[in-house]
């Protein structure tokens, strides 16, 4: 190696080393906010995922009240409850009798096997009768409540149901994950989403190869690139289509699907209920607002309280953008008690249904930082459940240890590579000589065979047996 070559390689190594150190800590996954007016462009190419949210469904039905019909319904429900209780007592007695008989057959294995099945069937019949009694009691309570309300002048009988729907995509938070490979880094990225577009797993591996390249340079192999560069993924945020509010009218049944963490959505539900003359309202009670519910001055047709835990998520993407935004976004749900209240008298409201919900959209937007490091392989293995983070397993080896090992690796390469080349040359020479000897032996064998064939041919022409042509025995 000439002095010029040595200086050039040393300069190249210095450039790679400084570039790798300066770029250490850069993002391997980015999430960029996207201008909706630009439409689909290069930033929209990749894997789309959404942040999760859960909506609530409110269903209320009403029927005209007829006191005579309600009295008859209460009578029928009471008779049904009496029959259910009689059947329950009979089934309970039968189950106890079959169990007692089974206990008496402890020594007879054959008879016990048959009786065991009979006893189990009797227990199942008893359990079924218990369920029927429970349902019959509920029917009597409902009929009695409706009848009493009719006697007090109620015009309608209401039935309500408040439920939380499964997690779905929040179209206001769409991200497009893209792979950006750097030629001095080994990037392995695996993202998985559910059919609803929610993240189920994320595995991002970024292995900086600058140290290996420096070792190869020391062994007379050069390469160019920036170690630890920018991200192998980024996510683009796009605009959300506006949802249409259905026309409510004056129905016998009213159904509202809404975001319980959104005050404006709850206000629309309250307005729809008021317009249809339904004496109900919905309101959340967050974990931090329970103490303030009693003093809430909200009017009867508005949600009973506001949800202060609602995240100002419109600014999250911009804030992360200013901080290099290497991330996979996720939401942390917060507990919210969603209540359904019915007007009793005047401004007196009573809670008639409630749902304790973990709402992703009520919690803050967070992100898993995914940053590359110089000379080492970084791993971010994340598992999601319906878009909500379940586990995060990061691996961050020591960069200092690799930096300490690097001079030894380079010195080893400087010493070992020439020795390997010399060994290769010696091995090549030995194999060449063996090949030449083999070829010479093949030529000699061919000449001997040619002479033998000519001798046998001459002996045959002379009428001899040709034994003289054979070589003497050793």
C-alpha positions as a Python dict, from the first residue, in 0.01 Angstrom:
ca = {
    (1, 'X'): (0, 0, 0),
    (2, 'X'): (141, 339, -98),
    (3, 'X'): (144, 640, 131),
    (4, 'X'): (-113, 810, -92),
    (5, 'X'): (-351, 514, -66),
    (6, 'X'): (-312, 507, 309),
    (7, 'X'): (-389, 879, 343),
    (8, 'X'): (-694, 847, 115),
    (9, 'X'): (-833, 553, 312),
    (10, 'X'): (-769, 726, 642),
    (11, 'X'): (-951, 1036, 518),
    (12, 'X'): (-1244, 827, 399),
    (13, 'X'): (-1265, 653, 734),
    (14, 'X'): (-1259, 988, 914),
    (15, 'X'): (-1544, 1119, 698),
    (16, 'X'): (-1756, 810, 762),
    (17, 'X'): (-1683, 816, 1134),
    (18, 'X'): (-1770, 1183, 1176),
    (19, 'X'): (-2086, 1147, 965),
    (20, 'X'): (-2201, 850, 1170),
    (21, 'X'): (-2141, 1025, 1503),
    (22, 'X'): (-2313, 1346, 1392),
    (23, 'X'): (-2618, 1160, 1263),
    (24, 'X'): (-2655, 930, 1564),
    (25, 'X'): (-2998, 958, 1721),
    (26, 'X'): (-3181, 1050, 1403),
    (27, 'X'): (-3527, 912, 1348),
    (28, 'X'): (-3587, 575, 1188),
    (29, 'X'): (-3963, 636, 1172),
    (30, 'X'): (-4114, 975, 1091),
    (31, 'X'): (-4473, 1103, 1098),
    (32, 'X'): (-4530, 1413, 888),
    (33, 'X'): (-4844, 1631, 893),
    (34, 'X'): (-4994, 1647, 544),
    (35, 'X'): (-5168, 1938, 373),
    (36, 'X'): (-5511, 1812, 266),
    (37, 'X'): (-5519, 2051, -30),
    (38, 'X'): (-5227, 1872, -194),
    (39, 'X'): (-5428, 1554, -247),
    (40, 'X'): (-5248, 1228, -313),
    (41, 'X'): (-4878, 1268, -381),
    (42, 'X'): (-4554, 1095, -297),
    (43, 'X'): (-4616, 1135, 77),
    (44, 'X'): (-4931, 920, 50),
    (45, 'X'): (-4744, 616, -81),
    (46, 'X'): (-4704, 354, 189),
    (47, 'X'): (-4897, 176, 462),
    (48, 'X'): (-5193, 370, 602),
    (49, 'X'): (-5288, 340, 967),
    (50, 'X'): (-5523, 536, 1192),
    (51, 'X'): (-5540, 625, 1557),
    (52, 'X'): (-5830, 449, 1733),
    (53, 'X'): (-6151, 586, 1877),
    (54, 'X'): (-6468, 438, 2023),
    (55, 'X'): (-6815, 571, 1953),
    (56, 'X'): (-7127, 533, 2165),
    (57, 'X'): (-7468, 423, 2040),
    (58, 'X'): (-7785, 553, 2203),
    (59, 'X'): (-8118, 386, 2119),
    (60, 'X'): (-8447, 507, 2268),
    (61, 'X'): (-8795, 381, 2179),
    (62, 'X'): (-9130, 503, 2301),
    (63, 'X'): (-9483, 370, 2285),
    (64, 'X'): (-9815, 533, 2378),
    (65, 'X'): (-9932, 448, 2728),
    (66, 'X'): (-10266, 263, 2785),
    (67, 'X'): (-10329, 207, 3159),
    (68, 'X'): (-10565, -85, 3099),
    (69, 'X'): (-10318, -265, 2872),
    (70, 'X'): (-10036, -199, 3120),
    (71, 'X'): (-10247, -340, 3405),
    (72, 'X'): (-10314, -654, 3202),
    (73, 'X'): (-9944, -681, 3113),
    (74, 'X'): (-9852, -651, 3482),
    (75, 'X'): (-10101, -926, 3568),
    (76, 'X'): (-9960, -1157, 3299),
    (77, 'X'): (-9603, -1088, 3412),
    (78, 'X'): (-9696, -1166, 3773),
    (79, 'X'): (-9857, -1496, 3672),
    (80, 'X'): (-9548, -1585, 3465),
    (81, 'X'): (-9322, -1508, 3761),
    (82, 'X'): (-9531, -1731, 3988),
    (83, 'X'): (-9509, -2018, 3738),
    (84, 'X'): (-9134, -1966, 3698),
    (85, 'X'): (-9084, -1981, 4075),
    (86, 'X'): (-9288, -2303, 4099),
    (87, 'X'): (-9082, -2458, 3821),
    (88, 'X'): (-8765, -2340, 3995),
    (89, 'X'): (-8865, -2513, 4319),
    (90, 'X'): (-8947, -2834, 4132),
    (91, 'X'): (-8617, -2834, 3942),
    (92, 'X'): (-8423, -2759, 4260),
    (93, 'X'): (-8585, -3051, 4442),
    (94, 'X'): (-8518, -3286, 4149),
    (95, 'X'): (-8152, -3182, 4132),
    (96, 'X'): (-8106, -3239, 4505),
    (97, 'X'): (-8268, -3584, 4479),
    (98, 'X'): (-8048, -3692, 4189),
    (99, 'X'): (-7737, -3570, 4372),
    (100, 'X'): (-7835, -3762, 4687),
    (101, 'X'): (-7881, -4079, 4481),
    (102, 'X'): (-7540, -4025, 4322),
    (103, 'X'): (-7380, -3994, 4666),
    (104, 'X'): (-7530, -4332, 4764),
    (105, 'X'): (-7365, -4507, 4467),
    (106, 'X'): (-7008, -4436, 4572),
    (107, 'X'): (-6911, -4806, 4566),
    (108, 'X'): (-7085, -4903, 4239),
    (109, 'X'): (-6875, -4760, 3956),
    (110, 'X'): (-7104, -4878, 3674),
    (111, 'X'): (-7425, -4741, 3825),
    (112, 'X'): (-7246, -4423, 3937),
    (113, 'X'): (-7137, -4343, 3581),
    (114, 'X'): (-7496, -4347, 3455),
    (115, 'X'): (-7627, -4156, 3757),
    (116, 'X'): (-7359, -3887, 3718),
    (117, 'X'): (-7500, -3793, 3377),
    (118, 'X'): (-7854, -3783, 3516),
    (119, 'X'): (-7745, -3560, 3806),
    (120, 'X'): (-7566, -3319, 3571),
    (121, 'X'): (-7877, -3288, 3353),
    (122, 'X'): (-8085, -3214, 3663),
    (123, 'X'): (-7840, -2941, 3768),
    (124, 'X'): (-7854, -2786, 3420),
    (125, 'X'): (-8235, -2781, 3433),
    (126, 'X'): (-8218, -2616, 3776),
    (127, 'X'): (-7980, -2346, 3649),
    (128, 'X'): (-8207, -2278, 3352),
    (129, 'X'): (-8504, -2235, 3586),
    (130, 'X'): (-8302, -1982, 3790),
    (131, 'X'): (-8241, -1778, 3474),
    (132, 'X'): (-8610, -1786, 3386),
    (133, 'X'): (-8702, -1659, 3733),
    (134, 'X'): (-8454, -1371, 3698),
    (135, 'X'): (-8601, -1271, 3362),
    (136, 'X'): (-8955, -1300, 3496),
    (137, 'X'): (-8870, -1072, 3789),
    (138, 'X'): (-8725, -814, 3550),
    (139, 'X'): (-9041, -831, 3338),
    (140, 'X'): (-9261, -776, 3645),
    (141, 'X'): (-9048, -479, 3755),
    (142, 'X'): (-9068, -320, 3410),
    (143, 'X'): (-9444, -376, 3384),
    (144, 'X'): (-9500, -238, 3733),
    (145, 'X'): (-9290, 71, 3658),
    (146, 'X'): (-9481, 138, 3335),
    (147, 'X'): (-9818, 92, 3505),
    (148, 'X'): (-9729, 329, 3791),
    (149, 'X'): (-9606, 589, 3540),
    (150, 'X'): (-9935, 562, 3350),
    (151, 'X'): (-10131, 617, 3670),
    (152, 'X'): (-9929, 938, 3726),
    (153, 'X'): (-10028, 1072, 3384),
    (154, 'X'): (-9732, 965, 3166),
    (155, 'X'): (-9811, 975, 2794),
    (156, 'X'): (-9529, 748, 2672),
    (157, 'X'): (-9336, 446, 2788),
    (158, 'X'): (-8965, 467, 2709),
    (159, 'X'): (-8704, 197, 2662),
    (160, 'X'): (-8342, 307, 2632),
    (161, 'X'): (-8007, 145, 2565),
    (162, 'X'): (-7663, 304, 2584),
    (163, 'X'): (-7372, 98, 2452),
    (164, 'X'): (-7010, 140, 2348),
    (165, 'X'): (-6917, 31, 1997),
    (166, 'X'): (-6594, -154, 1908),
    (167, 'X'): (-6280, 45, 1836),
    (168, 'X'): (-6265, 195, 1490),
    (169, 'X'): (-6041, 422, 1285),
    (170, 'X'): (-6039, 792, 1368),
    (171, 'X'): (-6028, 932, 1016),
    (172, 'X'): (-5908, 1267, 1152),
    (173, 'X'): (-5578, 1100, 1240),
    (174, 'X'): (-5454, 914, 936),
    (175, 'X'): (-5086, 837, 891),
    (176, 'X'): (-4895, 687, 601),
    (177, 'X'): (-4585, 490, 699),
    (178, 'X'): (-4309, 480, 440),
    (179, 'X'): (-3972, 309, 422),
    (180, 'X'): (-3668, 532, 371),
    (181, 'X'): (-3356, 324, 337),
    (182, 'X'): (-3007, 456, 392),
    (183, 'X'): (-2733, 272, 207),
    (184, 'X'): (-2507, 257, 513),
    (185, 'X'): (-2778, 106, 734),
    (186, 'X'): (-2960, -227, 738),
    (187, 'X'): (-3331, -141, 778),
    (188, 'X'): (-3596, -399, 861),
    (189, 'X'): (-3950, -267, 907),
    (190, 'X'): (-4268, -467, 967),
    (191, 'X'): (-4602, -300, 1033),
    (192, 'X'): (-4931, -488, 1070),
    (193, 'X'): (-5280, -338, 1080),
    (194, 'X'): (-5626, -475, 1149),
    (195, 'X'): (-5900, -475, 884),
    (196, 'X'): (-6024, -155, 1050),
    (197, 'X'): (-5691, 16, 979),
    (198, 'X'): (-5564, 10, 1338),
    (199, 'X'): (-5208, -87, 1424),
    (200, 'X'): (-5163, -439, 1560),
    (201, 'X'): (-4781, -463, 1560),
    (202, 'X'): (-4474, -266, 1465),
    (203, 'X'): (-4117, -393, 1438),
    (204, 'X'): (-3846, -148, 1330),
    (205, 'X'): (-3481, -257, 1320),
    (206, 'X'): (-3205, -15, 1218),
    (207, 'X'): (-2850, -155, 1211),
    (208, 'X'): (-2580, 104, 1147),
    (209, 'X'): (-2303, -51, 933),
    (210, 'X'): (-2049, 232, 954),
    (211, 'X'): (-1823, 33, 1185),
    (212, 'X'): (-1826, -268, 952),
    (213, 'X'): (-1749, -44, 656),
    (214, 'X'): (-1456, 115, 840),
    (215, 'X'): (-1323, -233, 912),
    (216, 'X'): (-1356, -323, 544),
    (217, 'X'): (-1180, -1, 446),
    (218, 'X'): (-894, -100, 672),
    (219, 'X'): (-881, -424, 477),
    (220, 'X'): (-866, -235, 143),
    (221, 'X'): (-1244, -214, 69),
    (222, 'X'): (-1394, 137, 47),
    (223, 'X'): (-1756, 261, 45),
    (224, 'X'): (-1954, 581, 73),
    (225, 'X'): (-2275, 689, 262),
    (226, 'X'): (-2403, 849, 580),
    (227, 'X'): (-2425, 630, 887),
    (228, 'X'): (-2725, 643, 1113),
    (229, 'X'): (-2915, 868, 868),
    (230, 'X'): (-3276, 973, 862),
    (231, 'X'): (-3571, 757, 904),
    (232, 'X'): (-3660, 434, 738),
    (233, 'X'): (-4028, 526, 784),
    (234, 'X'): (-4234, 835, 811),
    (235, 'X'): (-4605, 888, 856),
    (236, 'X'): (-4813, 1147, 673),
    (237, 'X'): (-5123, 1295, 830),
    (238, 'X'): (-5412, 1372, 595),
    (239, 'X'): (-5744, 1556, 606),
    (240, 'X'): (-6068, 1391, 729),
    (241, 'X'): (-6397, 1389, 539),
    (242, 'X'): (-6675, 1561, 732),
    (243, 'X'): (-6952, 1333, 863),
    (244, 'X'): (-7318, 1416, 789),
    (245, 'X'): (-7564, 1451, 1078),
    (246, 'X'): (-7886, 1256, 1001),
    (247, 'X'): (-8222, 1429, 1006),
    (248, 'X'): (-8400, 1326, 1325),
    (249, 'X'): (-8764, 1423, 1266),
    (250, 'X'): (-9017, 1294, 1522),
    (251, 'X'): (-8960, 912, 1533),
    (252, 'X'): (-9095, 646, 1765),
    (253, 'X'): (-8736, 521, 1779),
    (254, 'X'): (-8432, 746, 1781),
    (255, 'X'): (-8078, 619, 1730),
    (256, 'X'): (-7769, 835, 1773),
    (257, 'X'): (-7408, 730, 1718),
    (258, 'X'): (-7166, 986, 1852),
    (259, 'X'): (-6823, 1049, 1999),
    (260, 'X'): (-6875, 1064, 2377),
    (261, 'X'): (-6547, 1253, 2423),
    (262, 'X'): (-6651, 1531, 2183),
    (263, 'X'): (-6858, 1807, 2346),
    (264, 'X'): (-6998, 1924, 2012),
    (265, 'X'): (-7110, 1568, 1927),
    (266, 'X'): (-7286, 1537, 2262),
    (267, 'X'): (-7452, 1874, 2206),
    (268, 'X'): (-7588, 1749, 1873),
    (269, 'X'): (-7733, 1443, 2045),
    (270, 'X'): (-7895, 1667, 2308),
    (271, 'X'): (-8041, 1888, 2034),
    (272, 'X'): (-8176, 1585, 1844),
    (273, 'X'): (-8339, 1446, 2160),
    (274, 'X'): (-8493, 1783, 2240),
    (275, 'X'): (-8624, 1828, 1885),
    (276, 'X'): (-8790, 1484, 1894),
    (277, 'X'): (-8933, 1563, 2239),
    (278, 'X'): (-8737, 1286, 2414),
    (279, 'X'): (-8676, 1378, 2781),
    (280, 'X'): (-8320, 1244, 2789),
    (281, 'X'): (-7966, 1377, 2785),
    (282, 'X'): (-7618, 1224, 2779),
    (283, 'X'): (-7309, 1337, 2958),
    (284, 'X'): (-6963, 1203, 3047),
    (285, 'X'): (-6806, 1199, 3388),
    (286, 'X'): (-6429, 1176, 3353),
    (287, 'X'): (-6201, 1048, 3626),
    (288, 'X'): (-6094, 1405, 3708),
    (289, 'X'): (-6441, 1566, 3690),
    (290, 'X'): (-6650, 1352, 3929),
    (291, 'X'): (-6627, 1605, 4210),
    (292, 'X'): (-6765, 1884, 3993),
    (293, 'X'): (-7077, 1707, 3865),
    (294, 'X'): (-7309, 1828, 4144),
    (295, 'X'): (-7229, 2195, 4076),
    (296, 'X'): (-7254, 2170, 3697),
    (297, 'X'): (-7468, 2459, 3567),
    (298, 'X'): (-7540, 2302, 3226),
    (299, 'X'): (-7899, 2354, 3103),
    (300, 'X'): (-8124, 2044, 3081),
    (301, 'X'): (-8088, 2009, 2705),
    (302, 'X'): (-7708, 2015, 2709),
    (303, 'X'): (-7454, 1753, 2823),
    (304, 'X'): (-7432, 1745, 3201),
    (305, 'X'): (-7058, 1811, 3215),
    (306, 'X'): (-6760, 1871, 2991),
    (307, 'X'): (-6474, 1629, 2953),
    (308, 'X'): (-6157, 1819, 3040),
    (309, 'X'): (-5938, 1518, 2965),
    (310, 'X'): (-6002, 1555, 2591),
    (311, 'X'): (-5664, 1593, 2421),
    (312, 'X'): (-5591, 1899, 2201),
    (313, 'X'): (-5478, 1654, 1936),
    (314, 'X'): (-5485, 1907, 1651),
    (315, 'X'): (-5148, 2044, 1763),
    (316, 'X'): (-4976, 1718, 1850),
    (317, 'X'): (-4842, 1645, 1501),
    (318, 'X'): (-4704, 1999, 1469),
    (319, 'X'): (-4534, 1978, 1809),
    (320, 'X'): (-4370, 1648, 1721),
    (321, 'X'): (-4268, 1791, 1384),
    (322, 'X'): (-4057, 2054, 1562),
    (323, 'X'): (-3884, 1779, 1763),
    (324, 'X'): (-3772, 1572, 1460),
    (325, 'X'): (-4085, 1356, 1491),
    (326, 'X'): (-3934, 1012, 1470),
    (327, 'X'): (-4236, 815, 1581),
    (328, 'X'): (-4513, 562, 1558),
    (329, 'X'): (-4822, 734, 1700),
    (330, 'X'): (-5066, 578, 1946),
    (331, 'X'): (-5330, 682, 2197),
    (332, 'X'): (-5357, 604, 2569),
    (333, 'X'): (-5724, 561, 2669),
    (334, 'X'): (-5875, 732, 2971),
    (335, 'X'): (-6172, 605, 3177),
    (336, 'X'): (-6499, 788, 3118),
    (337, 'X'): (-6839, 713, 3271),
    (338, 'X'): (-7099, 794, 3006),
    (339, 'X'): (-7443, 852, 3158),
    (340, 'X'): (-7796, 862, 3018),
    (341, 'X'): (-8033, 1078, 3223),
    (342, 'X'): (-8411, 1106, 3200),
    (343, 'X'): (-8614, 1406, 3313),
    (344, 'X'): (-8839, 1310, 3602),
    (345, 'X'): (-9015, 1632, 3706),
    (346, 'X'): (-8922, 1976, 3581),
    (347, 'X'): (-8544, 2006, 3608),
    (348, 'X'): (-8509, 1689, 3815),
    (349, 'X'): (-8297, 1438, 3621),
    (350, 'X'): (-8231, 1075, 3706),
    (351, 'X'): (-7957, 849, 3570),
    (352, 'X'): (-8125, 556, 3395),
    (353, 'X'): (-7819, 400, 3227),
    (354, 'X'): (-7441, 430, 3239),
    (355, 'X'): (-7139, 288, 3060),
    (356, 'X'): (-6787, 284, 3203),
    (357, 'X'): (-6567, 319, 2897),
    (358, 'X'): (-6197, 336, 2818),
    (359, 'X'): (-6196, 595, 2539),
    (360, 'X'): (-5879, 624, 2327),
    (361, 'X'): (-5987, 963, 2190),
    (362, 'X'): (-6020, 1099, 2545),
    (363, 'X'): (-5655, 1030, 2619),
    (364, 'X'): (-5339, 1201, 2498),
    (365, 'X'): (-5164, 1120, 2173),
    (366, 'X'): (-4819, 976, 2238),
    (367, 'X'): (-4555, 816, 2023),
    (368, 'X'): (-4284, 555, 2033),
    (369, 'X'): (-3952, 723, 1949),
    (370, 'X'): (-3758, 520, 1694),
    (371, 'X'): (-3405, 655, 1662),
    (372, 'X'): (-3101, 501, 1502),
    (373, 'X'): (-2760, 498, 1670),
    (374, 'X'): (-2407, 489, 1536),
    (375, 'X'): (-2228, 152, 1512),
    (376, 'X'): (-2510, -53, 1673),
    (377, 'X'): (-2841, -217, 1583),
    (378, 'X'): (-3151, -64, 1743),
    (379, 'X'): (-3481, -251, 1772),
    (380, 'X'): (-3831, -121, 1853),
    (381, 'X'): (-4084, -404, 1884),
    (382, 'X'): (-4434, -276, 1963),
    (383, 'X'): (-4762, -466, 2004),
    (384, 'X'): (-5101, -293, 1978),
    (385, 'X'): (-5453, -403, 2065),
    (386, 'X'): (-5714, -222, 1854),
    (387, 'X'): (-5463, 55, 1795),
    (388, 'X'): (-5388, 95, 2168),
    (389, 'X'): (-5034, 11, 2275),
    (390, 'X'): (-5002, -316, 2467),
    (391, 'X'): (-4623, -356, 2491),
    (392, 'X'): (-4301, -191, 2377),
    (393, 'X'): (-3971, -381, 2368),
    (394, 'X'): (-3682, -152, 2272),
    (395, 'X'): (-3322, -268, 2232),
    (396, 'X'): (-3044, -10, 2262),
    (397, 'X'): (-2692, -160, 2269),
    (398, 'X'): (-2401, 42, 2405),
    (399, 'X'): (-2248, 270, 2140),
    (400, 'X'): (-1942, 327, 2360),
    (401, 'X'): (-1864, -45, 2367),
    (402, 'X'): (-1872, -62, 1987),
    (403, 'X'): (-1652, 248, 1959),
    (404, 'X'): (-1400, 86, 2196),
    (405, 'X'): (-1404, -235, 1991),
    (406, 'X'): (-1369, -55, 1657),
    (407, 'X'): (-990, 16, 1668),
    (408, 'X'): (-926, -348, 1757),
    (409, 'X'): (-1141, -463, 1466),
    (410, 'X'): (-961, -224, 1232),
    (411, 'X'): (-618, -337, 1352),
    (412, 'X'): (-723, -699, 1314),
    (413, 'X'): (-838, -629, 960),
    (414, 'X'): (-510, -454, 873),
    (415, 'X'): (-313, -757, 993),
    (416, 'X'): (-542, -1037, 884),
    (417, 'X'): (-631, -923, 533),
    (418, 'X'): (-270, -932, 396),
    (419, 'X'): (-223, -1270, 564),
    (420, 'X'): (-541, -1394, 402),
    (421, 'X'): (-421, -1269, 63),
    (422, 'X'): (-84, -1445, 109),
    (423, 'X'): (-260, -1763, 217),
    (424, 'X'): (-480, -1738, -88),
    (425, 'X'): (-178, -1703, -314),
    (426, 'X'): (1, -2001, -154),
    (427, 'X'): (-314, -2208, -173),
    (428, 'X'): (-361, -2106, -535),
    (429, 'X'): (1, -2207, -621),
    (430, 'X'): (-34, -2546, -449),
    (431, 'X'): (-358, -2619, -629),
    (432, 'X'): (-201, -2512, -959),
    (433, 'X'): (96, -2750, -916),
    (434, 'X'): (-136, -3039, -822),
    (435, 'X'): (-345, -2972, -1131),
    (436, 'X'): (-35, -2967, -1353),
    (437, 'X'): (88, -3301, -1209),
    (438, 'X'): (-255, -3455, -1266),
    (439, 'X'): (-259, -3337, -1626),
    (440, 'X'): (94, -3480, -1687),
    (441, 'X'): (-12, -3817, -1543),
    (442, 'X'): (-317, -3822, -1770),
    (443, 'X'): (-97, -3751, -2075),
    (444, 'X'): (145, -4032, -1981),
    (445, 'X'): (-145, -4277, -1933),
    (446, 'X'): (-281, -4182, -2274),
    (447, 'X'): (54, -4249, -2440),
    (448, 'X'): (88, -4591, -2269),
    (449, 'X'): (-264, -4689, -2377),
    (450, 'X'): (-191, -4584, -2737),
    (451, 'X'): (126, -4800, -2747),
    (452, 'X'): (-63, -5100, -2602),
    (453, 'X'): (-337, -5072, -2864),
    (454, 'X'): (-78, -5055, -3149),
    (455, 'X'): (113, -5359, -3014),
    (456, 'X'): (-206, -5568, -2987),
    (457, 'X'): (-305, -5470, -3340),
    (458, 'X'): (38, -5575, -3479),
    (459, 'X'): (27, -5906, -3286),
    (460, 'X'): (-318, -5982, -3423),
    (461, 'X'): (-195, -5915, -3777),
    (462, 'X'): (103, -6152, -3722),
    (463, 'X'): (-120, -6425, -3570),
    (464, 'X'): (39, -6398, -3225),
    (465, 'X'): (-151, -6397, -2894),
    (466, 'X'): (-24, -6048, -2793),
    (467, 'X'): (86, -6146, -2441),
    (468, 'X'): (420, -5986, -2504),
    (469, 'X'): (243, -5647, -2531),
    (470, 'X'): (129, -5652, -2169),
    (471, 'X'): (354, -5479, -1913),
    (472, 'X'): (539, -5708, -1671),
    (473, 'X'): (368, -5784, -1339),
    (474, 'X'): (502, -5581, -1044),
}
